[in-house]
N, CA and C atoms as an extended XYZ file, in Angstrom:
288
Properties=species:S:1:pos:R:3:atomname:S:1:resname:S:1:resid:I:1 pbc="F F F"
N       -53.626      -47.114      -57.161 N   UNK     1
C       -53.605      -47.472      -55.514 CA  UNK     1
C       -53.860      -48.664      -54.976 C   UNK     1
N       -54.011      -49.925      -55.242 N   UNK     2
C       -54.563      -51.239      -54.625 CA  UNK     2
C       -55.191      -50.642      -53.464 C   UNK     2
N       -56.631      -51.635      -53.298 N   UNK     3
C       -57.952      -50.989      -52.636 CA  UNK     3
C       -56.673      -52.347      -51.560 C   UNK     3
N       -57.330      -51.801      -49.817 N   UNK     4
C       -57.253      -53.482      -48.750 CA  UNK     4
C       -57.423      -54.538      -48.246 C   UNK     4
N       -58.499      -54.677      -49.160 N   UNK     5
C       -58.877      -56.135      -49.425 CA  UNK     5
C       -57.472      -56.620      -51.093 C   UNK     5
N       -56.963      -56.104      -52.088 N   UNK     6
C       -56.513      -57.172      -52.762 CA  UNK     6
C       -54.850      -57.170      -52.038 C   UNK     6
N       -54.071      -55.547      -51.264 N   UNK     7
C       -53.257      -55.641      -50.412 CA  UNK     7
C       -53.415      -57.484      -50.048 C   UNK     7
N       -54.804      -57.244      -48.770 N   UNK     8
C       -54.160      -57.980      -47.887 CA  UNK     8
C       -54.919      -59.815      -48.343 C   UNK     8
N       -55.268      -59.915      -49.354 N   UNK     9
C       -55.164      -61.078      -50.383 CA  UNK     9
C       -53.387      -61.404      -50.953 C   UNK     9
N       -53.130      -60.504      -51.341 N   UNK    10
C       -51.842      -60.393      -52.154 CA  UNK    10
C       -50.803      -61.417      -50.919 C   UNK    10
N       -51.432      -60.503      -50.442 N   UNK    11
C       -49.712      -60.645      -48.806 CA  UNK    11
C       -50.649      -61.767      -48.260 C   UNK    11
N       -51.772      -62.289      -47.739 N   UNK    12
C       -52.573      -63.122      -47.142 CA  UNK    12
C       -51.475      -64.441      -47.664 C   UNK    12
N       -51.602      -64.592      -48.908 N   UNK    13
C       -51.190      -65.952      -50.373 CA  UNK    13
C       -49.805      -66.312      -50.445 C   UNK    13
N       -49.339      -64.624      -50.400 N   UNK    14
C       -47.244      -64.762      -50.217 CA  UNK    14
C       -46.424      -65.298      -49.647 C   UNK    14
N       -47.606      -65.353      -47.993 N   UNK    15
C       -47.276      -65.697      -46.818 CA  UNK    15
C       -47.246      -67.247      -47.043 C   UNK    15
N       -48.608      -67.747      -47.288 N   UNK    16
C       -48.664      -68.810      -47.231 CA  UNK    16
C       -50.749      -69.603      -46.869 C   UNK    16
N       -50.918      -68.395      -45.782 N   UNK    17
C       -52.166      -68.184      -44.640 CA  UNK    17
C       -53.422      -68.345      -45.509 C   UNK    17
N       -54.248      -68.966      -44.762 N   UNK    18
C       -55.446      -69.276      -45.381 CA  UNK    18
C       -56.006      -68.647      -45.202 C   UNK    18
N       -57.452      -67.971      -45.883 N   UNK    19
C       -58.163      -67.328      -45.850 CA  UNK    19
C       -59.029      -67.556      -44.047 C   UNK    19
N       -59.528      -68.917      -43.388 N   UNK    20
C       -59.622      -69.537      -42.766 CA  UNK    20
C       -59.050      -69.335      -41.693 C   UNK    20
N       -57.379      -69.732      -41.351 N   UNK    21
C       -56.682      -69.070      -40.838 CA  UNK    21
C       -56.976      -67.399      -39.894 C   UNK    21
N       -56.694      -66.616      -41.132 N   UNK    22
C       -56.822      -65.525      -40.919 CA  UNK    22
C       -57.615      -64.764      -39.980 C   UNK    22
N       -58.471      -65.049      -40.945 N   UNK    23
C       -60.168      -64.951      -40.476 CA  UNK    23
C       -60.401      -65.837      -38.970 C   UNK    23
N       -59.647      -66.957      -38.511 N   UNK    24
C       -59.386      -66.989      -36.532 CA  UNK    24
C       -58.756      -65.562      -36.379 C   UNK    24
N       -57.675      -65.418      -36.484 N   UNK    25
C       -56.917      -64.736      -36.183 CA  UNK    25
C       -57.066      -63.866      -35.640 C   UNK    25
N       -57.718      -63.247      -36.722 N   UNK    26
C       -58.323      -61.903      -36.422 CA  UNK    26
C       -58.900      -61.577      -35.726 C   UNK    26
N       -60.522      -62.967      -35.715 N   UNK    27
C       -62.313      -62.512      -34.747 CA  UNK    27
C       -62.637      -62.768      -35.895 C   UNK    27
N       -62.663      -62.930      -36.893 N   UNK    28
C       -63.402      -63.656      -38.097 CA  UNK    28
C       -64.642      -63.434      -38.379 C   UNK    28
N       -65.012      -64.675      -39.302 N   UNK    29
C       -65.810      -65.168      -39.719 CA  UNK    29
C       -65.227      -65.538      -41.407 C   UNK    29
N       -64.996      -67.089      -41.942 N   UNK    30
C       -64.166      -66.137      -43.638 CA  UNK    30
C       -65.121      -66.024      -44.288 C   UNK    30
N       -66.328      -65.827      -44.226 N   UNK    31
C       -66.938      -64.727      -45.137 CA  UNK    31
C       -67.015      -63.681      -45.013 C   UNK    31
N       -66.570      -63.014      -43.799 N   UNK    32
C       -66.896      -61.980      -44.002 CA  UNK    32
C       -64.982      -60.852      -44.468 C   UNK    32
N       -63.857      -62.191      -44.371 N   UNK    33
C       -62.932      -62.196      -44.807 CA  UNK    33
C       -63.141      -62.384      -46.448 C   UNK    33
N       -63.472      -62.911      -46.466 N   UNK    34
C       -63.631      -63.039      -48.301 CA  UNK    34
C       -64.442      -61.281      -48.735 C   UNK    34
N       -64.844      -61.253      -47.944 N   UNK    35
C       -66.051      -59.652      -48.989 CA  UNK    35
C       -64.768      -58.638      -48.252 C   UNK    35
N       -63.726      -58.062      -47.179 N   UNK    36
C       -63.142      -57.847      -46.881 CA  UNK    36
C       -61.727      -57.957      -47.974 C   UNK    36
N       -61.494      -59.572      -48.237 N   UNK    37
C       -61.074      -59.292      -50.185 CA  UNK    37
C       -61.184      -58.815      -51.109 C   UNK    37
N       -62.426      -58.674      -51.791 N   UNK    38
C       -62.665      -58.669      -52.419 CA  UNK    38
C       -62.973      -57.327      -52.297 C   UNK    38
N       -63.103      -56.449      -51.372 N   UNK    39
C       -62.632      -55.024      -51.244 CA  UNK    39
C       -64.902      -54.229      -51.059 C   UNK    39
N       -65.673      -56.075      -50.368 N   UNK    40
C       -66.750      -55.804      -50.092 CA  UNK    40
C       -67.433      -54.969      -49.161 C   UNK    40
N       -67.031      -54.669      -47.943 N   UNK    41
C       -66.933      -54.317      -46.564 CA  UNK    41
C       -65.513      -54.310      -46.032 C   UNK    41
N       -65.253      -53.368      -44.822 N   UNK    42
C       -64.426      -52.391      -44.574 CA  UNK    42
C       -64.043      -52.979      -42.800 C   UNK    42
N       -61.765      -52.924      -42.315 N   UNK    43
C       -61.903      -54.019      -41.550 CA  UNK    43
C       -61.798      -52.662      -40.368 C   UNK    43
N       -62.429      -52.551      -39.060 N   UNK    44
C       -62.977      -52.005      -38.087 CA  UNK    44
C       -61.106      -51.457      -37.941 C   UNK    44
N       -60.681      -49.822      -37.136 N   UNK    45
C       -59.068      -49.956      -37.072 CA  UNK    45
C       -58.411      -50.546      -36.464 C   UNK    45
N       -58.992      -51.357      -35.414 N   UNK    46
C       -58.474      -52.582      -34.768 CA  UNK    46
C       -58.031      -54.306      -34.854 C   UNK    46
N       -59.693      -54.197      -36.183 N   UNK    47
C       -59.673      -55.649      -37.150 CA  UNK    47
C       -57.860      -55.301      -38.046 C   UNK    47
N       -57.110      -54.062      -38.770 N   UNK    48
C       -57.045      -53.471      -39.932 CA  UNK    48
C       -55.888      -53.131      -38.831 C   UNK    48
N       -55.427      -52.793      -37.555 N   UNK    49
C       -54.124      -53.015      -36.415 CA  UNK    49
C       -53.286      -54.024      -36.211 C   UNK    49
N       -54.441      -55.215      -36.412 N   UNK    50
C       -54.480      -57.121      -35.843 CA  UNK    50
C       -53.781      -57.652      -37.133 C   UNK    50
N       -55.038      -57.879      -38.963 N   UNK    51
C       -54.146      -58.016      -39.635 CA  UNK    51
C       -53.173      -57.049      -40.189 C   UNK    51
N       -52.336      -55.808      -39.874 N   UNK    52
C       -51.419      -55.350      -40.048 CA  UNK    52
C       -49.404      -56.632      -39.814 C   UNK    52
N       -50.535      -56.299      -38.851 N   UNK    53
C       -49.033      -57.782      -37.432 CA  UNK    53
C       -48.900      -58.538      -38.228 C   UNK    53
N       -50.135      -59.158      -38.604 N   UNK    54
C       -50.343      -60.881      -38.227 CA  UNK    54
C       -49.491      -60.577      -39.927 C   UNK    54
N       -49.510      -59.033      -41.072 N   UNK    55
C       -49.265      -60.157      -42.062 CA  UNK    55
C       -48.194      -58.942      -42.037 C   UNK    55
N       -47.472      -58.096      -41.462 N   UNK    56
C       -46.697      -57.088      -41.753 CA  UNK    56
C       -46.007      -56.118      -42.955 C   UNK    56
N       -47.493      -55.701      -42.498 N   UNK    57
C       -48.490      -54.648      -42.893 CA  UNK    57
C       -47.904      -52.974      -42.446 C   UNK    57
N       -47.186      -52.194      -42.981 N   UNK    58
C       -46.863      -51.294      -42.600 CA  UNK    58
C       -48.717      -50.001      -41.773 C   UNK    58
N       -48.699      -49.975      -40.898 N   UNK    59
C       -49.867      -49.826      -40.582 CA  UNK    59
C       -50.682      -48.865      -40.578 C   UNK    59
N       -49.215      -47.849      -39.854 N   UNK    60
C       -49.747      -46.837      -39.851 CA  UNK    60
C       -50.191      -45.731      -42.032 C   UNK    60
N       -49.698      -46.891      -42.843 N   UNK    61
C       -49.910      -45.926      -43.913 CA  UNK    61
C       -51.466      -46.535      -43.907 C   UNK    61
N       -51.637      -48.069      -43.932 N   UNK    62
C       -52.950      -48.460      -44.065 CA  UNK    62
C       -54.261      -47.090      -43.166 C   UNK    62
N       -53.485      -46.708      -41.471 N   UNK    63
C       -54.467      -46.360      -40.888 CA  UNK    63
C       -54.507      -44.708      -41.790 C   UNK    63
N       -53.912      -44.462      -41.661 N   UNK    64
C       -53.725      -43.073      -43.124 CA  UNK    64
C       -55.352      -43.213      -43.545 C   UNK    64
N       -55.202      -43.889      -44.955 N   UNK    65
C       -56.022      -44.125      -45.571 CA  UNK    65
C       -56.973      -44.846      -45.262 C   UNK    65
N       -57.266      -45.624      -43.826 N   UNK    66
C       -59.016      -45.803      -43.673 CA  UNK    66
C       -59.112      -44.216      -43.280 C   UNK    66
N       -58.452      -43.480      -42.459 N   UNK    67
C       -59.101      -42.046      -41.936 CA  UNK    67
C       -59.567      -41.637      -43.244 C   UNK    67
N       -58.567      -41.709      -44.610 N   UNK    68
C       -59.372      -41.617      -45.599 CA  UNK    68
C       -60.292      -40.955      -45.513 C   UNK    68
N       -60.246      -42.556      -45.511 N   UNK    69
C       -61.879      -43.327      -46.699 CA  UNK    69
C       -62.649      -43.126      -45.694 C   UNK    69
N       -63.248      -42.556      -44.724 N   UNK    70
C       -63.793      -42.289      -42.845 CA  UNK    70
C       -64.274      -40.734      -43.410 C   UNK    70
N       -63.250      -40.389      -44.032 N   UNK    71
C       -63.066      -38.494      -45.022 CA  UNK    71
C       -63.815      -37.798      -45.269 C   UNK    71
N       -63.568      -39.372      -46.611 N   UNK    72
C       -63.815      -38.857      -47.450 CA  UNK    72
C       -65.363      -39.994      -48.385 C   UNK    72
N       -66.042      -40.407      -47.497 N   UNK    73
C       -67.626      -41.026      -46.449 CA  UNK    73
C       -68.237      -39.477      -46.251 C   UNK    73
N       -67.819      -39.338      -45.535 N   UNK    74
C       -68.763      -38.271      -44.743 CA  UNK    74
C       -69.060      -36.820      -45.903 C   UNK    74
N       -67.316      -35.909      -46.408 N   UNK    75
C       -67.291      -35.474      -46.921 CA  UNK    75
C       -68.170      -35.702      -48.705 C   UNK    75
N       -68.007      -36.501      -48.505 N   UNK    76
C       -68.310      -37.836      -50.237 CA  UNK    76
C       -68.194      -36.174      -51.658 C   UNK    76
N       -69.435      -34.530      -51.275 N   UNK    77
C       -70.013      -33.619      -51.972 CA  UNK    77
C       -69.065      -32.694      -51.840 C   UNK    77
N       -67.518      -32.951      -51.404 N   UNK    78
C       -66.933      -32.084      -51.693 CA  UNK    78
C       -65.386      -32.235      -52.723 C   UNK    78
N       -64.985      -31.049      -52.776 N   UNK    79
C       -63.597      -31.371      -54.092 CA  UNK    79
C       -62.222      -31.938      -52.611 C   UNK    79
N       -61.656      -33.129      -53.954 N   UNK    80
C       -60.744      -33.104      -52.544 CA  UNK    80
C       -60.089      -32.605      -52.273 C   UNK    80
N       -59.332      -31.949      -52.775 N   UNK    81
C       -58.121      -29.957      -51.701 CA  UNK    81
C       -58.603      -30.107      -49.763 C   UNK    81
N       -60.711      -29.923      -49.970 N   UNK    82
C       -60.886      -29.800      -49.365 CA  UNK    82
C       -61.214      -31.130      -47.667 C   UNK    82
N       -61.072      -31.641      -48.751 N   UNK    83
C       -60.888      -34.008      -47.983 CA  UNK    83
C       -59.658      -33.604      -47.089 C   UNK    83
N       -58.466      -33.625      -48.266 N   UNK    84
C       -57.169      -33.640      -47.706 CA  UNK    84
C       -57.022      -32.171      -46.273 C   UNK    84
N       -57.336      -30.848      -46.767 N   UNK    85
C       -57.124      -30.317      -45.752 CA  UNK    85
C       -58.173      -30.872      -44.194 C   UNK    85
N       -59.423      -30.870      -44.574 N   UNK    86
C       -59.569      -31.987      -43.338 CA  UNK    86
C       -58.706      -32.725      -42.992 C   UNK    86
N       -58.353      -34.119      -43.488 N   UNK    87
C       -57.542      -35.191      -43.454 CA  UNK    87
C       -56.258      -34.636      -42.399 C   UNK    87
N       -55.862      -33.052      -42.819 N   UNK    88
C       -54.530      -33.004      -41.779 CA  UNK    88
C       -54.597      -31.976      -41.047 C   UNK    88
N       -55.829      -31.626      -41.216 N   UNK    89
C       -56.080      -30.841      -40.077 CA  UNK    89
C       -55.998      -30.892      -39.239 C   UNK    89
N       -56.319      -33.087      -39.420 N   UNK    90
C       -57.479      -33.641      -38.764 CA  UNK    90
C       -55.719      -34.229      -37.538 C   UNK    90
N       -54.597      -34.493      -38.650 N   UNK    91
C       -53.160      -34.841      -38.151 CA  UNK    91
C       -52.408      -34.323      -37.199 C   UNK    91
N       -53.038      -33.009      -37.655 N   UNK    92
C       -51.255      -32.142      -36.954 CA  UNK    92
C       -52.376      -31.682      -35.626 C   UNK    92
N       -53.509      -31.880      -35.520 N   UNK    93
C       -53.953      -31.102      -34.919 CA  UNK    93
C       -54.190      -33.117      -33.260 C   UNK    93
N       -54.723      -34.501      -33.653 N   UNK    94
C       -54.409      -35.003      -32.908 CA  UNK    94
C       -52.929      -35.555      -33.417 C   UNK    94
N       -52.150      -36.091      -34.260 N   UNK    95
C       -50.844      -36.095      -34.238 CA  UNK    95
C       -51.193      -37.868      -34.186 C   UNK    95
N       -52.354      -38.539      -34.754 N   UNK    96
C       -53.202      -39.063      -35.518 CA  UNK    96
C       -51.780      -40.428      -36.489 C   UNK    96
């Protein structure tokens, strides 16, 4: 599975949007967007929703990946099954 930064970069290029234009539209500087596209930094959920809207990406799909990454960083020493159980519990409890 491609990282969100790779997906953003490819979709941005496909749509003919410059890094400068996208960065301006989401309220970040170009160097930060460059780090996002290199998967060195992560977007906030709010910025991810904005980027998804601009680039016509499936926000719900990437929202779930965003939460998975958060759970993964918190429970990095746990097995994958446990992490997935935690995510499913959150989704079911809060209808995320």
